[in-house]
Amino acid sequence: MDIIFTSLGAGLLQAFEPLNLFMIFAGCLAGLFVGCMPGLGSVNGVAILLPITFLVPPTAAIIFLAALYYGAMYGGAISSITLGIPGASTAVATVFDGRPMAQQGKADKALMAAAVASFIGGTVSVILFTLFAPPLAAFALKFGPQEEFALMVLAFATFIGLGGDDIPKTIFSILLGLVLAAVGFDIISGQPRLIFFDMVEFQRGIGFLVLAIGIYGIGEMLWTLESTNGQIAMHKVKVTWARIQANFGDIKHYINSTWLGSFLGFFVGTLPAAGATPASLMSYGLSKTFSKDPDSYGKGNIAGVAAPEAANNAASTGSMLPMITLGIPGSPTTAILLGGMVIWGLRPGPLLFTESPDFVWGLIGSMYVANFVTVLLNIAMIPLFIRVLAMPFSILTPIIFVLCVLGVYATTDRMFDTWIMLLIGIAGYLLRKLNYPVAPAVLAIVLGPLAERSMRQSLIGSQGDVMTFFERPISLTCLILAFALMSYPLVLKYMRKRKAGAGT
Amino acid sequence: MTVRTAELLMGIATLLVSLGLMLNVYLDGLTIGWVEGRGPGAGMWPFWLSLGMALASLATILRWFMGATPESRSTDPYISQETIFIVGVSVVALFAFLLLMTIIGTYLALVLFMFFYVRIIGRHGWAMTTALVIGTPVFVYLLFEVALTKYLPKGWPIFEEGFLVIDNLRYEWFY
């Protein structure tokens, strides 16, 4: 326990270094901005801005991106409440009660509740993170390639079992990402693979950033252009100091939902595939179930704003837990962060705690600071962000497109990759319109090379004996869990059919 | 085209892509089977996973015939008229931007791209247009070339040499 406190102290000190503190501010601001733009969420911000972070050392870079992640979770609520359009999918549940509150002229109350709930959610989860991460990482140090592979299978299985999307389409998305990750030279035999049309450029493979920016930059902007058509109608919000003070008194009305959302969000967030969106929806649902007055939900109940907001912030921290300790990202955003860590020359996984303690504890320390910074910035800048929301899409869109193109170019120095990014963006947009989930593909292209390597390493070690995955207890447990998750939707379907059959 | 038709076509397209990937691995002569004592060959991962993609696509097509997905029952237009305009314009503009980057260089392409979006699509005033048309390339230059030391594409030699004047100025003044 002592070692946690000393490391945390060092981490906090690191967070207060001028560069890192600046990064926290910049990240929170960028996150609030990205989060409050309809359609754009943390994952888009992190994907588009990752290339720019190559400017600073890895610790400062991840602090910036983590702060951005955080800020986006706060920012999402702003457009959910004032526009009635979720700023990001994570803020969908905030619309249910936030929108009616805005229509009743209580937008400032709703925004305040969102900020306070987000703060509590963030704080609870970062404390849980500090307590859970070191023991989990220490435990994971015993993992060999077999366990790594089994864990990744488990991560993909959660998408199939819990993702809630069309299952064949989810499977297609996962496999597509895994196959695209195999483009280029084989890591073990050195043979070139999947060199399409004999183009030499494919030998270097398809970088995950090309895919991530294509899908979350280009594809998402096309999607947003379609869904908003550039036209947005907004509710006016008046913010005065007196009203802010009065709003603090409301905390007691939603504090219980906030605690519920915070703990639930953290644990749901740690599951791959689940992440912040289902966490916030579950939190909303549970808060409604436990409420004394469930009928008022959806009509402007302040607890209905607090519950999902606490949960999505808690989940964003929660999803960093498996990324930092196991090297398995808990959400598409952390998948991109993980890819970034590889580019920064760090090896994600349990060794991170022993090899780069400065990095890990600097990140944890900065999460505490980022939480304070964001809540302050958020409350202080609500009027400004409401003006930002009035910014027309014909200005924002070209700026984001330019950042996507140049960001991809800057990471690889090849025009070829920008073309691939455009194609992937268009394909992603068309697929998404048909309800193909895109997040699993991004996760898969990040994990693909790691998964293939760990699988083949294990098999070379066991001289081709597949039983090696089933002989080790942790690996076996993961595979059994994965199998259970994959068959869960089928079992559910069968049960429903039997129930329907028995009913008639 | 309705969403219903689009889902079937997409199912067929994904099936063809999957088969194409399998064919690609196979024709490259990679070992798709098991190497005794060493485990899977180089082609095993992409080949069998592509087979999985093909099966998933088949499942989607099958579900389409059964009407199991909401999309297969929807007769809404896949891409509506207004959407085709705004999305189409954006895609064409991006395509032109990438093409121009390789011909006239990043900065001139940026000027045209911003002008097109802000003035022609967005119909903003001249003040806003000028600010963005000049501001974006300057910002990009400072961020990517100065801070990140990335050499962005400058286009064909004739345009590239024209641009080097600016780089030379920068080196003379600052270094």
XYZ file of C-alpha atoms in Angstrom:
679
model
C 0.000 0.000 0.000
C 2.822 2.366 0.942
C 4.404 1.964 -2.422
C 1.158 3.005 -4.090
C 1.068 6.214 -2.092
C 4.696 7.126 -2.755
C 4.329 6.352 -6.459
C 1.099 8.300 -6.588
C 2.801 11.241 -4.886
C 5.563 11.148 -7.461
C 2.947 10.927 -10.186
C 1.080 13.919 -8.836
C 4.312 15.921 -8.679
C 4.943 14.970 -12.267
C 1.477 16.121 -13.243
C 2.335 19.559 -11.891
C 5.413 19.965 -14.091
C 4.789 22.983 -16.333
C 4.660 21.040 -19.606
C 2.386 18.351 -18.206
C 0.116 20.852 -16.507
C -0.158 22.732 -19.777
C -0.958 19.452 -21.516
C -3.731 18.773 -19.005
C -5.260 22.176 -19.699
C -4.879 21.858 -23.460
C -6.241 18.316 -23.434
C -9.244 19.180 -21.285
C -10.055 22.155 -23.498
C -9.662 20.167 -26.701
C -11.739 17.390 -25.166
C -14.535 19.717 -24.097
C -14.529 21.159 -27.593
C -14.532 17.805 -29.372
C -17.048 16.361 -26.942
C -19.543 19.144 -27.364
C -19.463 19.073 -31.165
C -22.345 16.860 -32.220
C -21.124 13.613 -33.655
C -17.553 13.933 -32.469
C -16.511 12.151 -29.319
C -13.363 11.237 -27.433
C -12.426 8.566 -29.952
C -12.528 11.018 -32.859
C -10.523 13.599 -30.956
C -7.900 11.093 -29.852
C -7.622 9.581 -33.347
C -7.328 12.922 -35.122
C -4.932 14.536 -32.656
C -2.677 11.548 -31.913
C -0.204 12.378 -34.719
C 0.283 15.857 -33.289
C 1.369 14.498 -29.922
C 4.606 13.199 -31.445
C 5.839 16.698 -30.677
C 6.212 16.029 -26.948
C 7.602 13.184 -24.822
C 5.335 10.123 -24.383
C 4.311 11.018 -20.835
C 3.137 14.477 -21.866
C 1.487 12.994 -24.942
C -0.574 10.448 -23.053
C -1.452 13.034 -20.424
C -2.774 15.252 -23.205
C -4.784 12.448 -24.756
C -6.095 11.146 -21.436
C -7.171 14.671 -20.494
C -8.838 14.950 -23.877
C -10.629 11.654 -23.253
C -11.810 13.029 -19.950
C -12.832 16.407 -21.295
C -14.818 14.824 -24.098
C -16.900 12.914 -21.562
C -17.842 16.201 -19.907
C -18.311 17.974 -23.218
C -20.704 15.374 -24.585
C -23.306 16.513 -22.097
C -23.248 20.107 -23.329
C -24.693 19.402 -26.749
C -26.955 16.647 -25.396
C -28.587 19.215 -23.165
C -28.574 22.381 -25.249
C -29.081 20.878 -28.699
C -30.785 17.624 -27.877
C -28.171 15.931 -30.063
C -25.752 13.712 -28.172
C -22.256 15.169 -28.457
C -20.998 11.598 -28.583
C -22.599 8.180 -28.324
C -21.526 8.131 -24.689
C -23.894 11.020 -23.974
C -26.983 9.488 -25.574
C -28.589 8.738 -22.214
C -27.998 12.318 -21.114
C -30.423 13.509 -23.784
C -33.346 11.597 -22.235
C -33.704 13.991 -19.323
C -31.324 16.760 -20.327
C -33.395 17.762 -23.315
C -36.703 18.079 -21.431
C -34.910 20.107 -18.744
C -33.605 22.497 -21.386
C -37.091 22.834 -22.816
C -38.339 23.756 -19.367
C -35.688 26.490 -19.213
C -33.536 24.569 -16.727
C -30.606 23.942 -19.040
C -28.145 25.520 -16.608
C -29.306 23.180 -13.814
C -28.843 20.208 -16.110
C -25.382 21.349 -17.216
C -24.367 21.881 -13.612
C -25.639 18.451 -12.593
C -23.730 16.911 -15.506
C -20.525 18.640 -14.433
C -20.821 17.680 -10.765
C -21.810 14.099 -11.556
C -18.955 13.793 -14.036
C -16.551 15.050 -11.414
C -17.720 12.566 -8.800
C -17.741 9.741 -11.351
C -14.243 10.625 -12.488
C -12.877 10.899 -8.956
C -14.378 7.643 -7.734
C -13.051 5.747 -10.714
C -9.559 7.204 -10.597
C -9.322 6.162 -6.934
C -10.506 2.667 -7.859
C -7.995 2.691 -10.696
C -5.132 3.548 -8.328
C -6.112 0.718 -6.006
C -6.717 -1.944 -8.641
C -4.063 -1.258 -11.254
C -0.820 -2.206 -9.432
C -2.050 -5.573 -8.084
C -3.601 -6.443 -11.423
C -0.383 -5.584 -13.238
C 1.642 -7.611 -10.741
C -0.673 -10.545 -11.303
C -0.472 -10.140 -15.081
C 3.329 -10.315 -14.962
C 2.980 -14.086 -14.738
C 1.297 -14.134 -18.139
C 2.996 -15.910 -21.003
C 2.029 -15.652 -24.666
C -0.675 -18.273 -24.092
C -2.453 -16.075 -21.556
C -2.013 -13.012 -23.747
C -3.630 -14.776 -26.650
C -6.470 -16.131 -24.517
C -7.104 -12.648 -23.119
C -7.384 -11.208 -26.618
C -9.801 -13.938 -27.622
C -11.774 -12.968 -24.537
C -11.704 -9.306 -25.577
C -13.148 -10.141 -28.984
C -15.685 -12.484 -27.454
C -17.062 -9.654 -25.324
C -17.859 -7.767 -28.531
C -19.868 -10.701 -29.792
C -21.575 -11.477 -26.500
C -22.146 -8.031 -25.065
C -21.752 -5.644 -27.987
C -25.462 -5.823 -28.722
C -24.935 -5.392 -32.452
C -25.853 -7.733 -35.255
C -23.640 -10.774 -34.604
C -22.525 -11.777 -38.138
C -21.728 -8.120 -38.809
C -19.739 -7.836 -35.572
C -17.783 -10.986 -36.438
C -17.103 -9.612 -39.905
C -15.847 -6.357 -38.446
C -13.491 -8.099 -35.978
C -12.075 -10.446 -38.612
C -11.636 -7.644 -41.143
C -9.530 -5.728 -38.633
C -7.470 -8.835 -37.833
C -6.850 -9.590 -41.511
C -5.932 -5.992 -42.342
C -3.451 -6.137 -39.482
C -1.723 -9.029 -41.280
C -0.933 -6.968 -44.395
C 2.808 -6.595 -44.887
C 5.683 -8.817 -43.864
C 4.964 -11.792 -41.664
C 6.690 -11.220 -38.338
C 7.880 -14.794 -37.971
C 8.726 -16.134 -41.430
C 9.448 -12.759 -43.047
C 7.268 -13.579 -46.060
C 5.241 -10.749 -47.620
C 1.497 -11.207 -47.193
C -1.585 -9.655 -48.798
C 0.304 -7.349 -51.146
C -2.739 -6.191 -53.124
C -2.275 -5.510 -56.829
C 1.467 -6.073 -56.289
C 1.766 -2.544 -54.909
C 5.040 -2.205 -53.005
C 3.406 0.232 -50.580
C 1.444 -2.566 -48.946
C 4.656 -4.189 -47.755
C 4.769 -1.753 -44.888
C 1.276 -2.803 -43.872
C -1.763 -0.749 -43.006
C -1.133 1.282 -39.894
C -3.824 1.306 -37.271
C -3.879 5.112 -37.343
C -4.780 5.062 -41.028
C -7.762 2.883 -40.210
C -8.680 4.768 -37.040
C -8.498 8.216 -38.617
C -10.259 6.956 -41.728
C -13.157 5.609 -39.699
C -13.321 8.095 -36.854
C -12.190 11.176 -38.781
C -13.424 10.979 -42.354
C -16.201 8.416 -41.902
C -17.579 10.071 -38.798
C -17.595 13.538 -40.376
C -19.512 12.200 -43.376
C -21.923 10.583 -40.952
C -22.302 13.824 -38.997
C -22.800 15.854 -42.164
C -25.594 13.497 -43.042
C -27.309 13.412 -39.676
C -27.221 17.157 -39.040
C -27.212 18.400 -42.626
C -25.325 21.364 -41.243
C -28.483 22.646 -39.556
C -28.636 22.818 -35.795
C -31.232 24.471 -33.548
C -30.231 25.429 -30.046
C -31.806 26.207 -26.714
C -30.677 29.411 -25.080
C -29.021 29.086 -21.704
C -28.599 31.859 -19.197
C -25.724 31.451 -16.800
C -25.236 33.792 -13.882
C -23.181 33.389 -10.749
C -26.251 33.523 -8.538
C -27.871 30.681 -10.432
C -24.715 28.598 -10.253
C -24.699 28.989 -6.465
C -28.354 28.088 -6.287
C -27.693 25.012 -8.394
C -25.247 23.616 -5.863
C -28.218 23.076 -3.580
C -29.637 20.572 -6.038
C -26.812 18.117 -5.495
C -28.745 16.216 -2.838
C -31.419 15.352 -5.410
C -29.053 13.392 -7.570
C -26.213 12.299 -5.322
C -27.463 8.706 -5.005
C -27.743 8.220 -8.761
C -24.287 9.695 -9.071
C -22.691 7.159 -6.695
C -24.498 4.363 -8.468
C -23.327 5.597 -11.860
C -19.749 6.033 -10.670
C -19.223 2.477 -9.436
C -21.231 0.850 -12.190
C -19.440 2.920 -14.822
C -15.998 1.922 -13.606
C -16.681 -1.797 -13.689
C -18.571 -1.778 -16.956
C -15.824 0.391 -18.418
C -13.135 -2.176 -17.650
C -14.832 -4.742 -19.908
C -13.643 -4.579 -23.489
C -16.527 -3.882 -25.877
C -18.687 -2.456 -23.150
C -17.141 0.929 -22.486
C -18.826 4.207 -21.714
C -21.923 4.062 -23.912
C -23.514 0.926 -22.437
C -22.290 2.000 -19.000
C -24.217 5.254 -19.207
C -27.327 3.542 -20.556
C -27.202 0.888 -17.818
C -26.673 3.527 -15.191
C -29.682 5.475 -16.446
C -31.787 2.353 -16.436
C -30.747 1.260 -12.927
C -31.152 4.732 -11.531
C -34.676 4.787 -12.902
C -35.426 1.345 -11.473
C -34.259 2.273 -7.976
C -35.896 5.686 -8.048
C -38.894 6.436 -5.872
C -40.426 8.278 -8.778
C -39.542 6.387 -11.982
C -42.296 8.076 -13.997
C -40.556 11.446 -13.840
C -37.566 10.018 -15.784
C -37.556 11.186 -19.372
C -39.551 14.267 -18.417
C -36.698 16.269 -16.975
C -35.539 14.505 -13.814
C -32.166 15.872 -12.756
C -31.055 12.445 -11.513
C -31.559 11.192 -15.068
C -28.845 13.588 -16.176
C -26.473 12.818 -13.322
C -26.593 9.016 -13.532
C -25.362 8.585 -17.129
C -22.841 11.414 -16.836
C -21.240 9.938 -13.720
C -21.117 6.570 -15.451
C -19.539 7.687 -18.697
C -16.755 9.528 -16.915
C -16.127 6.622 -14.593
C -16.102 4.253 -17.554
C -13.521 6.286 -19.439
C -11.099 5.818 -16.555
C -12.199 2.227 -16.090
C -11.398 1.351 -19.687
C -7.799 2.464 -19.101
C -7.345 -0.208 -16.424
C -7.068 -3.223 -18.768
C -5.127 -1.114 -21.277
C -2.413 -0.137 -18.805
C -2.221 -3.386 -16.853
C -2.901 -6.057 -19.480
C -2.350 -4.305 -22.782
C -5.966 -5.035 -23.776
C -7.898 -1.850 -24.485
C -11.312 -1.469 -22.874
C -12.766 0.873 -25.510
C -12.070 2.119 -29.039
C -10.495 5.258 -27.567
C -8.082 3.286 -25.412
C -7.357 1.054 -28.430
C -6.043 4.127 -30.202
C -4.117 5.198 -27.093
C -2.582 1.721 -27.010
C -1.534 2.041 -30.632
C -0.038 5.415 -29.774
C 2.006 3.876 -26.955
C 3.502 1.408 -29.411
C 4.493 4.307 -31.676
C 6.005 6.144 -28.703
C 8.195 3.107 -28.157
C 6.511 1.796 -25.024
C 5.445 -1.773 -24.581
C 1.885 -1.856 -23.279
C 1.114 -4.542 -20.749
C 2.029 -5.501 -17.222
C 5.715 -4.683 -17.685
C 4.814 -1.027 -18.065
C 4.584 -0.657 -14.290
C 8.127 -1.895 -13.757
C 9.747 -0.600 -16.946
C 8.164 2.840 -17.206
C 6.834 3.750 -13.764
C 7.201 7.456 -14.546
C 4.886 7.067 -17.493
C 2.223 5.102 -15.631
C 2.212 7.130 -12.439
C 2.483 10.387 -14.330
C -0.642 9.351 -16.183
C -2.476 8.353 -12.994
C -1.428 11.530 -11.208
C -2.566 13.628 -14.111
C -5.953 11.926 -14.112
C -6.564 13.305 -10.620
C -5.502 16.772 -11.721
C -7.391 16.567 -15.013
C -10.555 15.848 -13.103
C -10.298 19.121 -11.180
C -9.214 21.083 -14.211
C -12.072 19.831 -16.341
C -14.784 20.527 -13.812
C -13.478 24.060 -13.300
C -13.026 24.733 -17.012
C -16.394 23.217 -17.690
C -18.313 25.369 -15.241
C -16.358 28.489 -16.167
C -16.654 28.010 -19.891
C -20.188 26.757 -20.374
C -21.220 30.088 -21.970
C -18.262 29.937 -24.343
C -18.906 26.359 -25.388
C -22.480 27.201 -26.100
C -21.201 29.792 -28.545
C -18.796 27.263 -30.032
C -21.758 25.027 -30.707
C -23.192 27.730 -32.921
C -20.109 27.363 -35.145
C -21.279 26.296 -38.588
C -20.244 22.941 -39.920
C -18.970 24.473 -43.137
C -16.013 25.775 -41.111
C -15.434 22.866 -38.764
C -15.675 20.176 -41.438
C -12.807 21.302 -43.688
C -10.572 21.902 -40.645
C -11.159 18.358 -39.411
C -10.634 16.912 -42.879
C -7.336 18.770 -43.209
C -6.197 17.550 -39.783
C -7.058 13.970 -40.752
C -5.149 14.068 -44.044
C -2.078 15.793 -42.656
C -2.153 13.759 -39.453
C -1.977 10.520 -41.396
C 0.707 11.920 -43.669
C 2.773 13.080 -40.705
C 2.875 9.614 -39.130
C 4.001 7.726 -42.206
C 5.333 10.285 -44.728
C 3.418 8.604 -47.532
C 0.616 9.986 -49.698
C -0.375 6.370 -50.245
C -1.668 6.117 -46.692
C -3.846 9.198 -47.074
C -5.543 7.564 -50.061
C -6.112 4.386 -48.062
C -7.499 6.525 -45.237
C -10.006 8.155 -47.608
C -11.111 4.778 -48.968
C -11.453 3.324 -45.473
C -13.402 6.412 -44.403
C -15.903 6.030 -47.225
C -16.193 2.271 -46.710
C -16.625 2.805 -42.967
C -19.368 5.330 -43.582
C -21.242 3.024 -45.969
C -20.871 0.041 -43.625
C -21.955 2.027 -40.604
C -25.134 3.085 -42.368
C -25.999 -0.614 -42.579
C -25.404 -1.128 -38.878
C -21.994 -2.759 -39.144
C -20.189 -1.879 -35.897
C -16.859 -0.210 -36.673
C -15.287 -0.152 -33.206
C -14.374 -3.879 -33.246
C -12.399 -3.372 -36.457
C -10.310 -0.625 -34.883
C -9.687 -2.715 -31.783
C -8.794 -5.684 -33.970
C -6.254 -3.881 -36.104
C -4.464 -2.739 -32.937
C -4.583 -6.160 -31.299
C -4.150 -8.169 -34.514
C -0.354 -8.259 -34.694
C -0.090 -8.869 -30.931
C -2.656 -11.661 -31.080
C -1.046 -13.411 -34.017
C 2.403 -13.128 -32.497
C 1.357 -14.456 -29.103
C -0.522 -17.329 -30.716
C 2.412 -18.373 -32.866
C 4.935 -17.844 -30.092
C 2.957 -20.162 -27.842
C 2.716 -22.775 -30.566
C 6.386 -22.612 -31.452
C 7.162 -22.962 -27.753
C 4.971 -26.044 -27.495
C 6.211 -27.426 -30.822
C 2.856 -27.087 -32.489
C 0.782 -28.566 -29.690
C -2.568 -26.727 -29.413
C -3.132 -28.123 -25.931
C -0.738 -25.488 -24.603
C -3.665 -23.039 -24.499
C -5.762 -25.400 -22.403
C -3.123 -26.663 -19.998
C -2.474 -23.354 -18.265
C -5.170 -22.415 -15.764
C -5.457 -18.676 -16.540
C -5.458 -19.212 -20.262
C -8.027 -21.995 -19.927
C -10.287 -19.828 -17.762
C -10.145 -17.001 -20.296
C -10.970 -19.313 -23.171
C -13.888 -20.871 -21.300
C -15.198 -17.408 -20.486
C -14.739 -16.385 -24.109
C -16.649 -19.425 -25.277
C -19.431 -18.699 -22.804
C -19.665 -15.088 -23.986
C -19.744 -16.087 -27.625
C -22.516 -18.583 -27.062
C -24.441 -16.238 -24.756
C -26.503 -14.622 -27.567
C -27.455 -18.061 -28.899
C -28.486 -19.285 -25.465
C -30.493 -16.114 -24.969
C -32.261 -16.629 -28.259
C -33.048 -20.258 -27.419
C -34.416 -19.310 -23.992
C -36.625 -16.632 -25.542
C -37.956 -19.088 -28.084
C -38.743 -21.636 -25.401
C -40.454 -19.003 -23.311
C -42.490 -17.852 -26.308
C -43.276 -21.486 -27.105
C -44.392 -22.168 -23.533
C -46.520 -19.055 -23.506
C -48.720 -20.085 -26.395
C -31.597 2.502 -53.662
C -33.348 1.324 -50.512
C -31.631 0.241 -47.325
C -32.922 -3.245 -48.109
C -31.151 -3.437 -51.462
C -28.037 -1.827 -49.992
C -27.734 -4.489 -47.310
C -27.873 -7.291 -49.861
C -25.334 -5.571 -52.108
C -23.044 -4.908 -49.136
C -23.343 -8.544 -48.085
C -22.305 -9.629 -51.569
C -19.497 -7.072 -51.653
C -18.092 -8.190 -48.297
C -18.339 -11.811 -49.461
C -16.382 -10.987 -52.626
C -13.762 -9.073 -50.624
C -13.342 -12.034 -48.267
C -12.973 -14.482 -51.147
C -10.530 -12.106 -52.803
C -8.416 -12.016 -49.650
C -8.406 -15.815 -49.462
C -7.425 -16.043 -53.122
C -4.674 -13.489 -52.583
C -3.143 -15.486 -49.723
C -3.513 -18.719 -51.653
C -1.949 -17.404 -54.884
C 1.010 -15.981 -52.980
C 1.889 -19.556 -52.111
C 1.884 -18.940 -48.371
C 1.539 -21.957 -46.115
C -2.064 -21.930 -44.997
C -1.805 -25.150 -43.088
C -0.010 -26.475 -40.068
C 3.761 -26.832 -40.115
C 4.623 -29.959 -38.112
C 6.331 -29.050 -34.872
C 6.176 -25.303 -35.510
C 2.508 -24.451 -35.561
C 0.701 -22.362 -38.130
C 2.310 -21.225 -41.385
C 2.572 -17.632 -42.528
C -0.657 -17.719 -44.498
C -2.776 -19.476 -41.926
C -3.904 -16.422 -39.965
C -5.073 -14.289 -42.921
C -6.473 -17.251 -44.890
C -8.694 -18.790 -42.239
C -9.781 -15.466 -40.826
C -10.822 -14.398 -44.339
C -12.794 -17.613 -44.535
C -14.492 -16.513 -41.331
C -15.271 -13.165 -42.978
C -16.778 -14.984 -45.932
C -18.940 -17.094 -43.613
C -20.052 -14.002 -41.686
C -20.988 -12.354 -44.999
C -22.941 -15.452 -45.996
C -24.750 -15.334 -42.667
C -25.674 -11.692 -43.321
C -26.988 -12.578 -46.780
C -28.934 -15.508 -45.343
C -30.412 -13.298 -42.647
C -31.346 -10.818 -45.369
C -33.398 -13.480 -47.144
C -35.039 -14.394 -43.849
C -35.703 -10.734 -43.126
C -33.935 -11.113 -39.779
C -32.191 -7.726 -39.647
C -34.090 -4.437 -39.352
C -32.191 -3.187 -42.423
C -33.518 -6.013 -44.606
C -37.069 -4.893 -43.884
C -36.458 -1.174 -44.348
C -37.576 0.450 -47.584
C -36.128 3.866 -46.682
C -33.663 5.273 -49.167
C -30.096 4.179 -48.345
C -28.723 7.646 -49.014
C -31.286 10.429 -49.322
C -31.144 13.175 -51.941
C -29.766 15.926 -49.665
C -27.250 13.510 -48.178
C -25.925 12.509 -51.567
C -25.235 16.150 -52.243
C -23.415 17.053 -49.022
C -21.584 13.728 -48.612
C -20.791 13.513 -52.324
C -19.395 17.031 -52.382
C -17.208 16.278 -49.360
C -15.869 13.063 -50.830
C -15.105 14.687 -54.181
C -13.482 17.660 -52.460
C -11.279 15.346 -50.384
C -10.363 13.352 -53.449
C -9.414 16.541 -55.282
C -7.481 17.751 -52.241
C -5.340 14.615 -52.117
C -4.764 14.753 -55.863
C -3.843 18.435 -55.762
C -1.482 17.833 -52.833
C 0.662 15.681 -55.109
C 0.476 18.113 -58.030
C 0.501 21.675 -56.761
C 1.617 20.941 -53.227
C -0.048 20.905 -49.828
C -0.288 24.638 -49.304
C -1.867 25.693 -52.590
C -4.208 22.731 -52.329
C -5.148 23.857 -48.827
C -5.981 27.338 -50.087
C -8.280 25.953 -52.761
C -9.857 23.409 -50.407
C -10.634 25.976 -47.719
C -11.910 28.474 -50.272
C -14.207 25.854 -51.742
C -15.644 24.809 -48.387
C -15.930 28.152 -46.652
C -16.937 30.396 -49.531
C -18.721 28.152 -52.011
C -20.334 25.547 -49.739
C -20.620 27.544 -46.520
C -21.381 30.904 -48.214
C -19.503 32.793 -45.519
C -18.455 36.417 -45.903
C -15.154 37.481 -47.367
C -13.657 38.294 -43.956
C -14.189 34.748 -42.666
C -13.090 33.261 -45.981
C -9.853 35.248 -46.116
C -9.041 34.481 -42.498
C -9.406 30.730 -43.017
C -7.867 30.589 -46.475
C -4.725 32.321 -45.209
C -4.813 31.157 -41.611
C -5.028 27.417 -42.274
C -1.887 27.098 -44.438
C 0.065 29.304 -42.034
C -1.064 27.246 -39.057
C -0.293 24.002 -40.882
C 3.153 25.290 -41.848
C 3.963 26.289 -38.277
C 2.612 23.085 -36.757
C 3.829 20.461 -39.197
C 6.929 21.925 -40.826
C 8.325 24.069 -38.025
C 7.240 22.273 -34.868
C 6.962 18.673 -36.064
C 9.733 19.019 -38.712
C 7.680 17.131 -41.270
C 8.261 17.880 -44.912
C 4.781 17.978 -46.393
C 4.340 17.228 -50.102
C 5.134 20.272 -52.222
C 3.920 18.905 -55.544
C 5.653 18.812 -58.887
C 9.222 20.207 -58.976
C 8.129 23.525 -60.447
C 5.802 24.170 -57.479
C 8.239 22.693 -55.005
C 11.025 25.052 -56.039
C 8.685 28.004 -55.728
C 7.927 26.985 -52.192
C 11.528 26.477 -51.174
C 11.910 30.263 -51.168
C 9.805 30.350 -48.015
C 11.809 27.563 -46.410
C 15.040 29.351 -47.264
C 13.784 32.540 -45.709
C 12.906 30.653 -42.574
C 16.342 29.061 -42.329
C 18.121 32.360 -42.991
C 16.151 34.190 -40.350
C 15.987 31.643 -37.601
C 19.086 29.546 -37.824
